[in-house]
Short mmCIF file of C-alpha atoms and ligand atoms in Angstrom, two decimals:
data_model
loop_
_atom_site.label_atom_id
_atom_site.label_comp_id
_atom_site.label_asym_id
_atom_site.label_seq_id
_atom_site.Cartn_x
_atom_site.Cartn_y
_atom_site.Cartn_z
CA MET A 210 46.20 -13.56 -35.09
CA LYS A 211 45.19 -14.13 -31.64
CA ASN A 212 46.63 -12.29 -29.20
CA GLU A 213 45.18 -13.74 -25.68
CA LYS A 214 49.02 -14.33 -24.19
CA GLY A 215 49.26 -10.76 -24.32
CA SER A 216 52.78 -11.12 -26.65
CA LEU A 217 51.09 -9.37 -29.83
CA MET A 218 50.06 -5.82 -29.46
CA ARG A 219 47.74 -5.09 -31.75
CA PRO A 220 44.25 -6.23 -32.54
CA ASP A 221 43.11 -7.91 -35.55
CA ALA A 222 40.66 -5.51 -36.88
CA LEU A 223 38.17 -3.08 -36.15
CA PRO A 224 34.79 -4.48 -34.92
CA ALA A 225 32.46 -5.31 -37.91
CA SER A 226 29.71 -2.95 -38.61
CA ALA A 227 27.25 -3.04 -41.46
CA SER A 228 26.99 0.46 -41.38
CA ARG A 229 29.54 3.30 -41.85
CA PRO A 230 30.82 6.31 -39.66
CA VAL A 231 29.25 9.76 -41.15
CA VAL A 232 32.15 11.62 -39.89
CA THR A 233 35.87 10.75 -41.45
CA PRO A 234 37.36 8.76 -38.91
CA LEU A 235 40.81 10.08 -37.60
CA SER A 236 43.61 7.72 -38.52
CA PRO A 237 46.65 8.39 -36.40
CA SER A 238 48.72 5.13 -37.82
CA VAL A 239 52.23 6.30 -38.63
CA VAL A 240 51.99 2.68 -40.43
CA TYR A 241 50.02 0.15 -42.39
CA ALA A 242 50.73 -2.77 -42.82
CA SER A 243 50.10 -5.09 -46.14
CA ASP A 244 49.76 -8.56 -46.44
CA THR A 245 52.82 -9.63 -48.50
CA PRO A 246 55.58 -7.94 -50.20
CA ASP A 247 53.74 -8.61 -53.74
CA MET A 248 50.77 -6.42 -52.67
CA LEU A 249 53.45 -3.53 -51.27
CA ASP A 250 55.57 -3.82 -54.15
CA GLN A 251 51.73 -3.27 -56.31
CA GLN A 252 51.18 -0.08 -53.68
CA TYR A 253 54.55 1.55 -54.42
CA GLU A 254 54.33 1.10 -58.13
CA GLY A 255 50.76 2.24 -57.67
CA GLY A 256 49.24 -1.01 -58.77
CA LEU A 257 46.85 -0.79 -55.51
CA GLN A 258 45.81 1.67 -53.87
CA GLY A 259 47.20 1.65 -50.45
CA TYR A 260 49.21 3.81 -47.91
CA THR A 261 52.60 2.65 -46.01
CA TYR A 262 54.05 5.13 -43.86
CA SER A 263 51.79 8.15 -42.66
CA ARG A 264 54.87 10.62 -43.86
CA GLU A 265 53.90 9.29 -47.49
CA GLY A 266 50.07 9.76 -47.59
CA HIS A 267 47.32 9.35 -45.29
CA PRO A 268 43.40 9.16 -45.26
CA ASN A 269 43.15 12.29 -43.26
CA ALA A 270 45.53 14.28 -45.56
CA ASP A 271 43.65 13.23 -48.62
CA VAL A 272 40.19 13.85 -47.55
CA VAL A 273 41.81 17.68 -47.18
CA ALA A 274 43.85 18.07 -50.22
CA LYS A 275 40.88 16.37 -52.75
CA ARG A 276 38.26 19.02 -50.75
CA LEU A 277 40.87 22.00 -51.23
CA ASP A 278 41.50 20.65 -55.40
CA ARG A 279 37.99 20.96 -55.72
CA MET A 280 37.89 24.34 -54.00
CA GLU A 281 40.47 25.86 -56.40
CA ASN A 282 39.79 23.78 -59.49
CA ALA A 283 42.93 22.16 -59.31
CA PRO A 284 44.12 19.91 -62.20
CA ASN A 285 46.36 17.30 -60.46
CA PRO A 286 45.92 16.21 -56.80
CA GLY A 287 47.66 18.68 -54.20
CA VAL A 288 49.52 18.31 -51.34
CA VAL A 289 48.73 19.33 -47.76
CA THR A 290 51.47 20.12 -45.90
CA SER A 291 52.48 20.68 -42.25
CA SER A 292 52.03 24.42 -42.47
CA GLY A 293 51.12 27.35 -44.95
CA MET A 294 55.38 27.76 -44.45
CA ALA A 295 55.66 24.59 -45.77
CA ALA A 296 53.79 24.84 -48.67
CA VAL A 297 55.62 28.01 -49.82
CA SER A 298 59.09 26.52 -48.52
CA ALA A 299 57.99 23.37 -51.00
CA VAL A 300 57.95 25.52 -53.81
CA LEU A 301 60.96 27.59 -53.18
CA LEU A 302 63.36 24.78 -52.34
CA GLY A 303 61.76 21.85 -54.11
CA LEU A 304 61.66 23.74 -57.90
CA THR A 305 64.40 25.71 -57.77
CA GLN A 306 68.32 25.12 -58.04
CA ALA A 307 71.81 27.08 -57.95
CA GLY A 308 71.21 30.02 -60.17
CA ASP A 309 68.04 30.31 -60.79
CA HIS A 310 66.45 34.00 -59.99
CA VAL A 311 63.24 34.45 -58.05
CA ILE A 312 61.15 37.27 -58.15
CA GLY A 313 58.64 38.44 -55.17
CA GLY A 314 56.07 40.55 -54.19
CA ASN A 315 57.63 42.86 -52.17
CA GLN A 316 54.81 42.92 -49.32
CA LEU A 317 54.63 39.09 -49.45
CA TYR A 318 54.27 37.20 -45.86
CA GLY A 319 57.16 37.71 -43.33
CA ARG A 320 58.39 34.66 -43.32
CA SER A 321 58.14 34.06 -47.21
CA LEU A 322 60.31 37.43 -47.19
CA ARG A 323 62.46 35.75 -44.93
CA ILE A 324 63.09 32.56 -46.78
CA MET A 325 63.70 34.92 -50.00
CA SER A 326 65.90 37.19 -48.75
CA GLU A 327 67.82 34.64 -46.36
CA ASP A 328 67.25 31.53 -47.44
CA LEU A 329 67.81 31.19 -50.91
CA PRO A 330 70.41 33.22 -51.42
CA ARG A 331 72.55 31.13 -49.12
CA LEU A 332 71.81 28.63 -51.79
CA GLY A 333 72.56 29.94 -54.43
CA VAL A 334 69.29 30.79 -55.77
CA THR A 335 68.75 35.02 -56.23
CA THR A 336 65.95 36.79 -55.34
CA SER A 337 64.48 40.39 -56.11
CA MET A 338 60.80 42.06 -54.74
CA VAL A 339 59.13 44.04 -56.64
CA ASP A 340 55.45 45.22 -56.19
CA PRO A 341 53.28 42.81 -57.75
CA GLY A 342 50.72 45.69 -58.67
CA ASP A 343 53.55 47.22 -60.81
CA ILE A 344 53.83 45.26 -64.02
CA ALA A 345 56.86 47.53 -65.87
CA ALA A 346 58.68 46.67 -62.62
CA MET A 347 57.87 43.29 -62.38
CA ARG A 348 58.93 42.80 -66.67
CA ALA A 349 62.18 44.93 -66.04
CA ALA A 350 63.07 42.62 -62.74
CA LEU A 351 62.97 39.39 -64.99
CA ARG A 352 66.24 38.02 -66.00
CA PRO A 353 67.33 34.78 -68.16
CA GLU A 354 67.43 32.84 -65.35
CA THR A 355 64.35 33.70 -63.91
CA ARG A 356 62.42 30.68 -62.98
CA MET A 357 59.63 31.93 -61.14
CA ILE A 358 57.26 34.99 -59.81
CA LEU A 359 55.69 34.39 -56.10
CA VAL A 360 52.69 36.83 -55.26
CA GLU A 361 49.83 37.32 -53.09
CA VAL A 362 46.45 38.44 -54.57
CA VAL A 363 45.76 41.17 -51.33
CA SER A 364 48.57 42.46 -49.66
CA ASN A 365 49.24 42.61 -46.14
CA PRO A 366 48.38 44.59 -44.32
CA THR A 367 47.69 47.31 -46.79
CA LEU A 368 45.07 45.20 -48.60
CA ARG A 369 47.06 46.25 -52.45
CA VAL A 370 45.60 44.27 -55.41
CA ALA A 371 48.03 42.48 -57.70
CA ASP A 372 47.34 42.56 -61.39
CA ILE A 373 47.24 38.45 -61.68
CA ARG A 374 45.79 38.46 -65.30
CA ALA A 375 48.37 40.63 -66.33
CA LEU A 376 51.10 38.65 -64.34
CA ALA A 377 50.24 35.60 -65.82
CA ALA A 378 50.76 36.86 -69.12
CA LEU A 379 54.05 38.09 -68.62
CA ALA A 380 54.64 34.75 -66.80
CA GLN A 381 53.90 32.96 -69.91
CA GLU A 382 55.50 35.18 -72.17
CA THR A 383 58.75 34.84 -70.72
CA GLY A 384 58.55 30.74 -69.29
CA VAL A 385 58.40 31.54 -65.81
CA LEU A 386 56.18 30.50 -63.33
CA LEU A 387 53.73 32.38 -61.72
CA VAL A 388 53.08 31.31 -58.14
CA VAL A 389 50.02 32.63 -56.11
CA ASP A 390 49.70 32.74 -52.39
CA ASN A 391 45.75 32.22 -51.98
CA THR A 392 45.65 32.36 -48.20
CA PHE A 393 44.02 36.05 -47.88
CA THR A 394 41.69 35.85 -51.03
CA THR A 395 40.51 32.13 -50.62
CA PRO A 396 38.83 29.89 -53.16
CA ARG A 397 35.45 31.63 -52.37
CA ALA A 398 36.99 35.17 -53.60
CA PHE A 399 39.42 34.34 -56.48
CA ARG A 400 40.69 30.54 -57.96
CA PRO A 401 43.88 31.79 -59.62
CA PHE A 402 44.47 28.65 -61.95
CA ASP A 403 41.25 30.34 -63.47
CA HIS A 404 43.25 33.02 -64.13
CA GLY A 405 46.40 31.89 -65.49
CA ALA A 406 48.74 31.12 -62.70
CA ASP A 407 50.82 27.77 -62.37
CA ILE A 408 50.84 27.15 -58.85
CA VAL A 409 48.58 27.66 -56.60
CA LEU A 410 49.13 27.74 -52.05
CA HIS A 411 47.79 28.42 -49.01
CA SER A 412 48.30 28.33 -45.15
CA VAL A 413 45.44 26.10 -44.41
CA THR A 414 45.87 27.64 -41.01
CA LYS A 415 43.43 30.83 -41.86
CA LEU A 416 40.39 30.99 -42.73
CA LEU A 417 39.90 27.63 -44.26
CA ALA A 418 40.77 26.01 -41.39
CA GLY A 419 39.44 28.59 -39.23
CA HIS A 420 39.63 28.14 -35.87
CA SER A 421 42.86 28.51 -34.77
CA ASP A 422 43.47 24.89 -33.94
CA VAL A 423 45.30 23.73 -36.74
CA MET A 424 48.53 25.05 -38.59
CA LEU A 425 48.36 23.18 -42.07
CA GLY A 426 49.13 23.89 -45.64
CA TYR A 427 48.34 23.50 -49.37
CA VAL A 428 49.91 23.31 -52.34
CA THR A 429 49.40 22.26 -56.19
CA ALA A 430 50.53 22.75 -59.56
CA LYS A 431 48.89 23.03 -63.34
CA ASP A 432 52.01 20.64 -64.33
CA PRO A 433 51.66 17.53 -63.62
CA GLY A 434 55.69 16.68 -63.45
CA LEU A 435 56.01 19.77 -61.31
CA ASN A 436 52.91 18.59 -59.11
CA ASP A 437 54.60 15.35 -58.71
CA ARG A 438 58.26 16.97 -57.91
CA LEU A 439 56.17 19.25 -55.10
CA ARG A 440 54.58 16.21 -53.86
CA VAL A 441 58.16 13.89 -53.46
CA PHE A 442 59.76 17.27 -51.95
CA THR A 443 57.12 17.76 -48.94
CA VAL A 444 57.44 13.85 -48.47
CA THR A 445 61.23 14.06 -48.58
CA ALA A 446 61.46 17.11 -46.52
CA GLY A 447 58.92 15.93 -43.96
CA MET A 448 56.44 18.47 -44.45
CA SER A 449 53.98 16.44 -43.70
CA PRO A 450 50.82 17.18 -41.86
CA SER A 451 49.76 15.64 -38.32
CA PRO A 452 46.19 13.19 -39.11
CA PHE A 453 44.27 15.31 -36.20
CA ASP A 454 45.55 18.52 -37.84
CA CYS A 455 43.77 17.55 -40.99
CA TRP A 456 40.89 16.22 -39.12
CA LEU A 457 40.39 19.31 -37.48
CA ALA A 458 41.09 20.90 -40.58
CA GLU A 459 38.21 19.04 -42.91
CA ARG A 460 35.54 20.12 -39.97
CA GLY A 461 36.32 23.70 -39.83
CA MET A 462 36.18 23.68 -43.59
CA LEU A 463 32.53 22.06 -43.43
CA SER A 464 31.66 25.93 -42.69
CA PHE A 465 34.14 27.76 -44.39
CA GLU A 466 32.20 29.29 -47.04
CA LEU A 467 29.31 30.45 -44.33
CA ARG A 468 31.79 31.56 -42.27
CA TYR A 469 33.38 33.30 -45.16
CA ASP A 470 30.42 35.28 -46.45
CA ARG A 471 29.26 36.27 -42.59
CA ALA A 472 32.92 37.88 -42.25
CA GLU A 473 32.95 39.45 -45.47
CA ALA A 474 29.57 41.13 -44.90
CA THR A 475 30.59 42.38 -41.49
CA ALA A 476 33.85 43.45 -42.63
CA ALA A 477 31.62 45.89 -45.30
CA VAL A 478 29.95 47.29 -42.40
CA LEU A 479 32.81 47.42 -40.14
CA ALA A 480 34.86 49.73 -42.70
CA ASP A 481 32.36 51.90 -43.31
CA HIS A 482 31.54 52.59 -39.61
CA LEU A 483 35.34 53.04 -38.88
CA ALA A 484 35.96 55.35 -41.80
CA GLY A 485 33.10 57.50 -40.13
CA LEU A 486 34.53 57.86 -36.75
CA THR A 487 36.86 61.14 -35.33
CA GLY A 488 40.44 59.80 -34.92
CA VAL A 489 40.58 57.85 -37.76
CA THR A 490 42.75 58.99 -40.33
CA ARG A 491 42.36 55.94 -42.82
CA VAL A 492 40.46 52.49 -43.75
CA LEU A 493 41.50 50.40 -46.61
CA TYR A 494 39.09 47.55 -47.58
CA PRO A 495 38.90 46.20 -50.37
CA GLY A 496 34.64 46.84 -50.48
CA ARG A 497 35.33 50.26 -50.33
CA ALA A 498 34.51 52.48 -53.49
CA ASP A 499 37.73 54.52 -52.33
CA HIS A 500 39.98 51.88 -52.42
CA PRO A 501 43.06 52.51 -54.56
CA ASP A 502 42.75 49.32 -56.62
CA ARG A 503 38.88 49.88 -57.45
CA ALA A 504 38.97 48.60 -61.10
CA LEU A 505 40.99 45.68 -60.62
CA LEU A 506 39.21 43.92 -58.02
CA ASP A 507 36.10 44.55 -59.65
CA ASP A 508 37.56 42.97 -62.22
CA LEU A 509 39.40 39.90 -60.47
CA LEU A 510 37.50 39.37 -57.18
CA GLY A 511 34.22 39.91 -58.88
CA GLY A 512 32.22 41.47 -56.19
CA ARG A 513 33.77 39.31 -53.55
CA PHE A 514 36.54 40.94 -51.44
CA CYS A 515 37.53 39.20 -48.04
CA ASN A 516 37.41 39.85 -44.16
CA MET A 517 40.29 41.99 -43.93
CA VAL A 518 40.02 45.49 -42.84
CA SER A 519 42.82 47.70 -42.02
CA PHE A 520 42.98 50.90 -40.67
CA GLU A 521 44.72 53.96 -39.05
CA ILE A 522 44.20 56.12 -36.04
CA SER A 523 46.09 59.52 -35.37
CA GLY A 524 49.10 59.63 -32.95
CA GLY A 525 51.58 56.77 -32.00
CA ARG A 526 52.14 53.78 -30.17
CA ALA A 527 50.88 55.13 -26.78
CA GLU A 528 47.45 55.41 -28.56
CA ALA A 529 48.07 52.29 -30.27
CA ASN A 530 48.55 50.26 -26.41
CA ALA A 531 45.41 52.58 -25.34
CA LEU A 532 43.01 51.11 -28.86
CA THR A 533 44.14 47.39 -28.30
CA ARG A 534 43.74 47.96 -24.14
CA ALA A 535 40.54 49.13 -24.64
CA ALA A 536 39.16 46.48 -27.35
CA ASP A 537 37.62 44.29 -24.98
CA GLY A 538 36.78 40.65 -25.61
CA LEU A 539 38.54 40.86 -29.21
CA SER A 540 42.11 38.71 -29.39
CA PHE A 541 45.22 41.29 -30.14
CA ALA A 542 46.99 38.67 -31.98
CA PRO A 543 49.05 38.27 -35.11
CA THR A 544 47.15 36.25 -37.21
CA LEU A 545 43.65 35.72 -39.62
CA GLY A 546 40.80 33.73 -40.35
CA ASP A 547 39.61 32.99 -36.69
CA VAL A 548 35.80 32.78 -35.75
CA GLY A 549 36.70 35.62 -33.44
CA THR A 550 37.93 38.92 -34.72
CA THR A 551 41.36 39.61 -34.14
CA ILE A 552 43.62 42.77 -34.53
CA SER A 553 47.13 43.02 -35.26
CA HIS A 554 49.76 45.97 -35.43
CA PRO A 555 51.92 45.79 -38.24
CA ALA A 556 55.02 47.87 -36.60
CA SER A 557 54.98 45.51 -33.38
CA SER A 558 54.77 41.88 -35.07
CA SER A 559 54.74 41.10 -38.69
CA HIS A 560 56.66 43.88 -39.85
CA ARG A 561 58.99 44.77 -36.82
CA ALA A 562 61.93 43.85 -38.85
CA LEU A 563 61.24 46.55 -41.24
CA THR A 564 62.79 50.17 -40.50
CA ALA A 565 60.32 53.30 -39.33
CA GLY A 566 61.37 54.53 -42.64
CA ARG A 567 60.82 51.66 -44.77
CA ARG A 568 57.31 51.11 -43.14
CA ALA A 569 56.10 54.60 -43.74
CA GLU A 570 56.97 54.11 -47.40
CA LEU A 571 54.56 51.02 -47.15
CA GLY A 572 51.85 52.99 -45.23
CA MET A 573 52.50 51.43 -41.71
CA SER A 574 52.58 54.11 -39.58
CA GLU A 575 52.31 52.97 -35.36
CA GLY A 576 49.10 53.87 -35.55
CA PHE A 577 47.97 51.17 -38.12
CA PHE A 578 45.92 48.20 -37.59
CA ARG A 579 44.96 45.17 -39.22
CA ILE A 580 41.56 43.42 -38.28
CA SER A 581 40.72 40.04 -39.00
CA VAL A 582 37.21 40.20 -39.07
CA GLY A 583 35.15 37.47 -37.36
CA LEU A 584 31.65 35.86 -36.48
CA GLU A 585 30.18 37.94 -33.84
CA ASP A 586 27.29 40.46 -34.50
CA PRO A 587 28.14 43.30 -36.74
CA GLU A 588 26.93 45.77 -34.47
CA THR A 589 28.62 44.81 -31.15
CA LEU A 590 32.02 44.82 -33.09
CA CYS A 591 31.19 48.04 -34.67
CA ALA A 592 30.73 49.18 -30.74
CA VAL A 593 34.31 47.78 -29.65
CA PHE A 594 35.91 49.51 -32.23
CA GLU A 595 34.14 53.61 -31.84
CA ASN A 596 34.90 52.66 -28.38
CA ALA A 597 38.23 51.66 -28.55
CA VAL A 598 38.97 54.35 -31.01
CA ALA A 599 37.59 56.77 -28.65
CA ALA A 600 39.42 55.44 -25.54
CA ALA A 601 42.75 55.70 -27.81
CA HIS A 602 42.63 59.54 -27.97
CA SER A 603 41.16 60.16 -24.55
CA GLY A 604 44.64 60.14 -23.02
C1 PLP B 221 50.03 32.90 -41.96
C2 PLP B 221 50.70 32.99 -43.33
C3 PLP B 221 51.15 32.11 -44.29
C4 PLP B 221 52.48 31.01 -43.57
O1 PLP B 221 51.04 29.89 -43.21
P1 PLP B 221 51.15 28.69 -41.86
O2 PLP B 221 50.10 28.46 -41.96
O3 PLP B 221 51.04 30.03 -40.48
O4 PLP B 221 52.72 28.69 -41.52
C5 PLP B 221 51.63 32.04 -45.43
N1 PLP B 221 51.28 32.93 -46.48
C6 PLP B 221 49.95 33.93 -45.98
C7 PLP B 221 49.77 34.56 -46.93
C8 PLP B 221 49.74 33.89 -44.37
O5 PLP B 221 48.94 35.06 -44.02
#
């Protein structure tokens, strides 16, 4: 097609090259042109592989999904979504109907808790929040109409561990779907399908993409029919990811394993260092001997932990303010999994909606912090925290 007169806007084709690009090309095109209606028919029917409209799928999303499928040992092709919450929403809204009941871990990610407590009930789906470490309580919460159980492996921010194998056995026995949000543990430490999960989802925004410049999610189901329903729902609901975000995520994921190993090793050093500091009243780290779920951790994670460390200092909000002010060079930000270490303060952010009493029950005082350990040199990081804890108590 000639376009010398400028009346045709689109180029004929990419310049020819006998060699291929090493890096995945970024494909921002929303639409894909087919040659004939017959070909388009075949594309829609699955006889020909081809993209049509990027909400339905595009190459950059498929590249990321394939990589995640491999990492998670997923039995079916998963779908990449525009955020982790889109993945959570796809499962909760796309696979339930009015009259169903859903059980969620009582320490789920804040927005997951919110959709469970606000949105599902509005649509006629009842919900219960239960401690995922308490199998008897889980069993007691089950009803004939229970459709699924949604849990995270390691809870935020108190880093308690859910007995996924016992939950999987319970789910199987009762015909309920076990859905695992594997964001914290990542497939480096834990692969839920290997332990009996039915559906696995991620916030790719966090450790997987790893640079705090991309918001993406991922979800996939063991059952092919459910897996298809999830894909169709995400497309219909417009939960599709941006090609550029997928492109950045792929780039980030190239170094995921290295970043994870490094951050995990540093987290272990930092946890031990914090535990020895005056003014630190509690340290929670899955790698420490004093972790309350030691046996379960060893069994499920097989020697892998994560990059998250939580700790508590004595004092209240004033001491907490002094600590973050003194933690020079680290971001006080409610996220995790960045290349840089971030500190979050659940009482003023993720858990601010809870009453102080409820926070106390969960073990989150004003002096309670969660650290997402990044790639800094461990000695520097220990020194920064030592200084910040001292500053918190020098006022
Ligand atoms: C961040 C997070 C989510 C939500 O992911 P977004 O990408 O921010 O939408 C869900 N679950 C867990 C455990 C998370 O940490």
